Each structure stands twice: as C-alpha cells, then as structure tokens.
mmCIF file of C-alpha atoms in Angstrom:
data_model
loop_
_atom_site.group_PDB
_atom_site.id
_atom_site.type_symbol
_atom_site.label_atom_id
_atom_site.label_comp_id
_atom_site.label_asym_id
_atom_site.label_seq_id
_atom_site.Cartn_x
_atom_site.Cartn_y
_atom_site.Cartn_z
ATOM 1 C CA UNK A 1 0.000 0.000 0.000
ATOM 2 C CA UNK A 2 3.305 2.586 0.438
ATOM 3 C CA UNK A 3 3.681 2.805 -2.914
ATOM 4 C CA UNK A 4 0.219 3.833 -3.860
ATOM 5 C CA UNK A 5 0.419 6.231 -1.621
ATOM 6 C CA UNK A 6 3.536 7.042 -2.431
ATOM 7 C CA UNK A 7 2.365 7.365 -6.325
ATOM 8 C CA UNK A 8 -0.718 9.811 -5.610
ATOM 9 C CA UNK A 9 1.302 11.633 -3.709
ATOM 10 C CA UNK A 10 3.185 12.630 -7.042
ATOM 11 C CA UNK A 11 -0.315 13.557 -8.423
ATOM 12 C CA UNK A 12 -1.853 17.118 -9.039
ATOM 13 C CA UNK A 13 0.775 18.688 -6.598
ATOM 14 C CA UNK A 14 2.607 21.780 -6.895
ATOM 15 C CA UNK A 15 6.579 21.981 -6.410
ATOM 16 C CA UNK A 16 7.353 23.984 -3.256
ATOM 17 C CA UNK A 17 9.313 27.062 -4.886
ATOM 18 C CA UNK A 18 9.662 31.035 -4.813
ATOM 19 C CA UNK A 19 6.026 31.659 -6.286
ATOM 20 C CA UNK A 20 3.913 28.260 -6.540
ATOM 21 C CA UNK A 21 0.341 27.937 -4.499
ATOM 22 C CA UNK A 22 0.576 25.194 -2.220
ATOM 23 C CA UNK A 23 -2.109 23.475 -3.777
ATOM 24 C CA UNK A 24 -3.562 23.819 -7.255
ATOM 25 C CA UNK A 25 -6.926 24.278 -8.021
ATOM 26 C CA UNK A 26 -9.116 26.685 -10.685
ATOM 27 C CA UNK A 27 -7.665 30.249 -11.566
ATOM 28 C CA UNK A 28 -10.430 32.307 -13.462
ATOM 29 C CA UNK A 29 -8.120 34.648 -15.020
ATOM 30 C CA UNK A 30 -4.775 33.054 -16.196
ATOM 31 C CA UNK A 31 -3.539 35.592 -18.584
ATOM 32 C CA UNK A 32 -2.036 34.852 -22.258
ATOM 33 C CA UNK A 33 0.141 31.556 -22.844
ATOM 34 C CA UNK A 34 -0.902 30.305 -19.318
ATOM 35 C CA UNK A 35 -4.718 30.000 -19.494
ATOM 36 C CA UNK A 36 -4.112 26.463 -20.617
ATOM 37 C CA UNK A 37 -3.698 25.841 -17.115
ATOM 38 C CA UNK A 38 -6.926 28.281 -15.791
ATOM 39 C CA UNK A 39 -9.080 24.769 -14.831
ATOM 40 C CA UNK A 40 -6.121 23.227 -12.010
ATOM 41 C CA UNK A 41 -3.679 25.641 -11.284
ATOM 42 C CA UNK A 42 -0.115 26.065 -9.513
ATOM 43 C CA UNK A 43 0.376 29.776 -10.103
ATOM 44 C CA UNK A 44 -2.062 32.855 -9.610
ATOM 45 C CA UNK A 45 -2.906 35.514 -12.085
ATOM 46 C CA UNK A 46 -0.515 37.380 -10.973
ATOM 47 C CA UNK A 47 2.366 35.405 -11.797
ATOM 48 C CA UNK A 48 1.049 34.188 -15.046
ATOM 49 C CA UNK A 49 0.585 37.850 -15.962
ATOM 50 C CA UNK A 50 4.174 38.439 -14.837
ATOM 51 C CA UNK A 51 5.561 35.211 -17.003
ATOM 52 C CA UNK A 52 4.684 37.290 -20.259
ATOM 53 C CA UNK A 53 7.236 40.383 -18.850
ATOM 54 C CA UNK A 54 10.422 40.989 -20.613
ATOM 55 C CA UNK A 55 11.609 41.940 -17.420
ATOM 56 C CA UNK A 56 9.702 40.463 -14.485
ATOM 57 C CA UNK A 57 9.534 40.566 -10.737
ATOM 58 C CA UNK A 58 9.437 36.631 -10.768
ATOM 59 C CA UNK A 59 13.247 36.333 -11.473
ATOM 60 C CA UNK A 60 13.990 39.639 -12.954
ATOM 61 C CA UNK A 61 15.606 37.231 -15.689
ATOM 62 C CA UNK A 62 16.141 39.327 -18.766
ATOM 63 C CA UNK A 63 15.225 37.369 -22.173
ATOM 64 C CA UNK A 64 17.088 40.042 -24.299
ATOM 65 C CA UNK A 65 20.707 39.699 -22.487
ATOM 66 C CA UNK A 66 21.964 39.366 -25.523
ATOM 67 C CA UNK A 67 19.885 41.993 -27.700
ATOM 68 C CA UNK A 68 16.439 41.278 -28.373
ATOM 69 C CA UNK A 69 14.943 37.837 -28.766
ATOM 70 C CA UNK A 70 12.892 37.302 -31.259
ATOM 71 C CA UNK A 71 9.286 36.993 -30.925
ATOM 72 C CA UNK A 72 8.861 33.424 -32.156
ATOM 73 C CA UNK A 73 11.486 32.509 -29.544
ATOM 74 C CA UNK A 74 9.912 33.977 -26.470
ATOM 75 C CA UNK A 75 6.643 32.586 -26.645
ATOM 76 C CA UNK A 76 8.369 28.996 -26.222
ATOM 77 C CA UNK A 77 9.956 30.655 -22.830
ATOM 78 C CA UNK A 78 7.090 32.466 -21.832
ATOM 79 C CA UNK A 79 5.090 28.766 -22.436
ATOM 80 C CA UNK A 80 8.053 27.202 -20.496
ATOM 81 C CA UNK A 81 7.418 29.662 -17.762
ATOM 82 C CA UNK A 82 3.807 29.121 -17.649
ATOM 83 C CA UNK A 83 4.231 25.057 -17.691
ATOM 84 C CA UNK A 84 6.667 25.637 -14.193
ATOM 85 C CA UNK A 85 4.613 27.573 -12.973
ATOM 86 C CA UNK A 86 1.152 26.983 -13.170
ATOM 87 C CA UNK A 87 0.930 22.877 -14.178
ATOM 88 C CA UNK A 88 0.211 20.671 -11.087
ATOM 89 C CA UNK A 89 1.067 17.571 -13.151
ATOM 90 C CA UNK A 90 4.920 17.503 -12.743
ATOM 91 C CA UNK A 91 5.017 15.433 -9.824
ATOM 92 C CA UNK A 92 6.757 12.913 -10.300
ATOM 93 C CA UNK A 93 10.120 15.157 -11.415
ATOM 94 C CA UNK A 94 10.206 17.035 -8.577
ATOM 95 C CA UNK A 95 13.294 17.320 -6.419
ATOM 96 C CA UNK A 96 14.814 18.667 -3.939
ATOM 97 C CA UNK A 97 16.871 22.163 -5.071
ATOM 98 C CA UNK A 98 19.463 23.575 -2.977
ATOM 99 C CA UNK A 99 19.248 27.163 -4.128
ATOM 100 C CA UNK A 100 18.091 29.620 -1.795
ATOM 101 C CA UNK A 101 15.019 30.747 -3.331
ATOM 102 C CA UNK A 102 13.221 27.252 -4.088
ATOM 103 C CA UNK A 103 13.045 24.594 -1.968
ATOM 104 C CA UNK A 104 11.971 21.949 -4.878
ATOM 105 C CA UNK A 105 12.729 21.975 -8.395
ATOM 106 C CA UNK A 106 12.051 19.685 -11.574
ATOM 107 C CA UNK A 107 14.664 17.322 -13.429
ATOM 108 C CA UNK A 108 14.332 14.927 -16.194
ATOM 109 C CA UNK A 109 10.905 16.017 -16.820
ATOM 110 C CA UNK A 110 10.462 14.054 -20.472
ATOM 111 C CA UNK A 111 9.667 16.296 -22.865
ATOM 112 C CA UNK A 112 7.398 15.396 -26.380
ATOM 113 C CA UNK A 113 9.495 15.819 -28.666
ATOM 114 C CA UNK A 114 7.591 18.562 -30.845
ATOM 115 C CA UNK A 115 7.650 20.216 -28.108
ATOM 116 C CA UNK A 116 11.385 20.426 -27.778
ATOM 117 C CA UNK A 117 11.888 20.384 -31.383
ATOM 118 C CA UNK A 118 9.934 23.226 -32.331
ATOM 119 C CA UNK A 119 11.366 25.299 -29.531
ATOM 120 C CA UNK A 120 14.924 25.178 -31.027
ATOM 121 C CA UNK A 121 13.415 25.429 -34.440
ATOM 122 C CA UNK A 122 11.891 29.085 -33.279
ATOM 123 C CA UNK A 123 14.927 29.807 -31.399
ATOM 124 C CA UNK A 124 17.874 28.663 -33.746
ATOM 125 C CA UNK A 125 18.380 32.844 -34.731
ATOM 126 C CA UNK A 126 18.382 34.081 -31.141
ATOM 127 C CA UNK A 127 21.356 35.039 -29.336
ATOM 128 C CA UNK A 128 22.751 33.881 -26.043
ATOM 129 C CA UNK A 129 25.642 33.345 -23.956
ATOM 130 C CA UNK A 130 25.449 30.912 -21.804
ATOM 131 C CA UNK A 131 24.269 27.069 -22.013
ATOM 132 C CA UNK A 132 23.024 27.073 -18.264
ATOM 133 C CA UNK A 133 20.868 29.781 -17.639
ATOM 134 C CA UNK A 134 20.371 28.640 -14.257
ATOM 135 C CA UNK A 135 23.574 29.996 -12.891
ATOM 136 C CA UNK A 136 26.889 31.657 -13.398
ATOM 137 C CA UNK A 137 25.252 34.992 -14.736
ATOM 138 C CA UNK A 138 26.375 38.500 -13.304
ATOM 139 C CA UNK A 139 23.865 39.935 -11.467
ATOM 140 C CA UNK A 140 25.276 43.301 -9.845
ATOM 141 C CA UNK A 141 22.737 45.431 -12.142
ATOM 142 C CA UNK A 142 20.291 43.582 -10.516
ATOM 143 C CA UNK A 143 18.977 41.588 -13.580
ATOM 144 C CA UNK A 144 21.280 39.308 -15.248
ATOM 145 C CA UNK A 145 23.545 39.878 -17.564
ATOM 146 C CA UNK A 146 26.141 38.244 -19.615
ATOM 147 C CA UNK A 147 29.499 37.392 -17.355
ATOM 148 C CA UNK A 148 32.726 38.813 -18.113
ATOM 149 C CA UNK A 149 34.104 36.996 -21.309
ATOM 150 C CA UNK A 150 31.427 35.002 -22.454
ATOM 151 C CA UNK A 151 30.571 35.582 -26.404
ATOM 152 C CA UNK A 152 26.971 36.249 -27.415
ATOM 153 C CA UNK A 153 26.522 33.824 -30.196
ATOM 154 C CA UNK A 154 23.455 32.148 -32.228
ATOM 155 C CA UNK A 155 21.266 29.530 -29.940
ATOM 156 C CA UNK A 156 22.061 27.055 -32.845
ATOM 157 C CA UNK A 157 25.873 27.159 -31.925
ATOM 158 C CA UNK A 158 25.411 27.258 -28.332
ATOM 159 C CA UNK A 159 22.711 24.270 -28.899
ATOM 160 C CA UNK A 160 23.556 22.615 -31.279
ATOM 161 C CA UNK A 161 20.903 20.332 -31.440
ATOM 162 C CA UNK A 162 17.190 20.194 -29.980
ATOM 163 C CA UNK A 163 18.171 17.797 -27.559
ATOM 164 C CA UNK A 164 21.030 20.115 -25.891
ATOM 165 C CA UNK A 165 18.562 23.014 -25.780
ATOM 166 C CA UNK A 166 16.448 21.663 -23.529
ATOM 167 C CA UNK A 167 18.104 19.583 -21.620
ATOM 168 C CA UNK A 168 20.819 22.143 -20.788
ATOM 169 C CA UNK A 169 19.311 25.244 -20.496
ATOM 170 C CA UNK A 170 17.960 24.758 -17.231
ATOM 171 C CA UNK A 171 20.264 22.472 -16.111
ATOM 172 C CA UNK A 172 18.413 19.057 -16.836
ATOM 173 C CA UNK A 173 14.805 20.113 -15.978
ATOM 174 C CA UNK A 174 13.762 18.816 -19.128
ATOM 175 C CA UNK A 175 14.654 15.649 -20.608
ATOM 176 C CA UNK A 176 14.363 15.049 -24.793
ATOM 177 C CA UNK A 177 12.315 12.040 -25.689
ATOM 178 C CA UNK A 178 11.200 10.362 -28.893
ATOM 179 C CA UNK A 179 8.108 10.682 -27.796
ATOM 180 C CA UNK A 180 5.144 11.978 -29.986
ATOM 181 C CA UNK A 181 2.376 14.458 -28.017
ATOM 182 C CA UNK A 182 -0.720 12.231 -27.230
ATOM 183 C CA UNK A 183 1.590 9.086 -26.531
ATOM 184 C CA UNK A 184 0.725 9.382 -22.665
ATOM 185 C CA UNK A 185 4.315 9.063 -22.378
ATOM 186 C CA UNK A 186 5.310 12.669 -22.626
ATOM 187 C CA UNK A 187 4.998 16.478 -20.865
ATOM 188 C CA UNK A 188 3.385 18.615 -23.487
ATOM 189 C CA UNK A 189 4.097 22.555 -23.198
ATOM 190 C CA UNK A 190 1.621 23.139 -25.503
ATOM 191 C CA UNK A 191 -2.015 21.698 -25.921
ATOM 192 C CA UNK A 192 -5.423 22.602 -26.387
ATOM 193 C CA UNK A 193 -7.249 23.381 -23.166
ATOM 194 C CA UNK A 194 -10.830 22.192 -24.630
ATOM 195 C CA UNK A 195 -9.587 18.712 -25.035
ATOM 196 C CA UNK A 196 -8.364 18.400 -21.084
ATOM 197 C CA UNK A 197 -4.810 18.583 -20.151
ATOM 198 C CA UNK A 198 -3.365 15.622 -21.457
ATOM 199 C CA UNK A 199 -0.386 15.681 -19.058
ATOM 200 C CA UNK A 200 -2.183 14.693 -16.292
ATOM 201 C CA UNK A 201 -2.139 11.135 -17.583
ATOM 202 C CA UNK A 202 1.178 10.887 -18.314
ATOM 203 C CA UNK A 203 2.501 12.183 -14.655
ATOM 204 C CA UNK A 204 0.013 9.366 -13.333
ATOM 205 C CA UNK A 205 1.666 6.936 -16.169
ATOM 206 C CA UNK A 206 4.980 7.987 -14.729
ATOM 207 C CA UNK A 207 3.862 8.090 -10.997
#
C-alpha cells in the first residue's frame, strides 16, 4: 500500500518554490500563454501575468541579455514559464533544489518531442551566452547579464541540437524524448485546453 500512496502523492501537486500555491486548483483569469492551465492551477494571475514580462519581478531574468529575442522565440519561454509555474502535473520530477530561493525543483521532466523540437526550431536565430541559464550569470545590475568573457553567439551554436537546448538550459529540468504528443508518455508545453490537459495522464503513467 506505500507505494500507492507514495504514487498519488506525485499527483496534481505543486513543487514547493519562490512563487507556486501550495495546492492547485481553478484560476479564473490566467492571462495569455498560461490559461491552458486556468481549470487546475499552480500559479495565480498574478504570476502568469508576470511570465509574459520581458523583465519580471518573478526572477527579474532578462530574455534580451543578448539583444532582443525574437518573438517566435519567447513565446516557447514564456510557455516554459507558464508550464513551471502553473501545471500541477509535474510530480513525479520534482526534487529537492538547494538554491536559496526554491526549496523543490524539476529534473528529467520528459519532454514530447515537438515540443522540444519546435522550440529550437523558433529559437535557432536568437542570441545567447550561456548554455546554463540557471547559474553563473552577473547579477550586480540587478537583472542578469552576460558574465565577463562570455561571447553572445546564435542559440544554434550554443545548442547545437534540440536535444542540448532543452536539456541544458535549465540544467536538466527537461529531458528530450522520442516521444510523440498524445503518446501518454510525454509532458506537453503546448495543448489545447478544450480537449483536457493531457499531461495529467502521463505524470500518473509515470507516478
């Protein structure tokens, strides 16, 4: 019986981190990219609203640190954003983070791989930095910005495939899979709300 309990535990549960509700439930007014989310949600309006800022209070992470990004590109970050923050179906990736502002982070979460592919697709043309945007960024302006030395240079040199992209951007949050959207077998970013969330059967395939 543990491990049942054990396994629901890794259902509809939100990761315990700087801006996540401690339980999800409805949200009437997700804004934008997040309203995918509005029926069972981690985040509040608030921080979906602030997920579609260039520059916003949730990190004050700045897309354009290396001149704009184009438009294309963001919305796959802005959908990123909205997936950590608001989806209550990434469960059974959560672990424990040892950074001072989030007690719980994801890893490994497996990643359909249209998702993933289209993302770099969009993104090839933007310019970046750094492979790990989770750390090693200079932050004495108060936002980040590139560290001393480091070249900005096209996402598809710095990624140099779909598979680095998202696994190494943030540091192995995301894992690339094979996997087609609709298997049941992989996290989609992107679906359409009116046909359910279909990610809530794969973290209960995976739980």
């Amino acid at each position: 019986a543990t491990t049942a309990v054990t396994g629901d535990s890794l259902l509809n549960v939100c990761m315990d981190a700087k801006h996540h509700k401690t339980e999800p439930g409805p949200e009437g007014e997700l804004y934008g990219q997040c309203v995918l989310w509005k029926d069972n949600a981690c985040c509040t309006a608030n921080t979906s609203l602030e997920a579609h800022q260039d520059q916003s209070y949730l990190y004050s992470f700045n897309w354009d640190h290396c001149g704009a990004m184009p438009e294309k590109c963001k919305r796959h970050f802005i959908q990123d954003t909205c997936l950590y923050e608001c989806s209550p179906n990434l469960g059974p990736w959560i672990d424990q983070a040892d950074s001072s502002w989030r007690k719980e982070r994801i890893r490994d979460v497996p990643l359909c791989q249209e998702d993933c592919e289209q993302w770099w697709e969009d993104c090839q043309d933007a310019v970046t930095c750094k492979v790990n945007w989770h750390k090693g960024w200079n932050w004495t302006t108060g936002t980040n910005q590139c560290p001393k030395g480091a070249m900005c240079q096209k996402f598809k040199f710095v990624f140099p495939t779909a598979a680095a992209l998202c696994e190494q951007i943030w540091s192995g949050s995301y894992r690339y899979t094979s996997y087609h959207r609709g298997s049941g077998r992989c996290i989609q970013m992107w679906f359409d709300p009116a046909q359910g969330n279909p990610n809530v059967a794969v973290a209960q395939y995976y739980a």
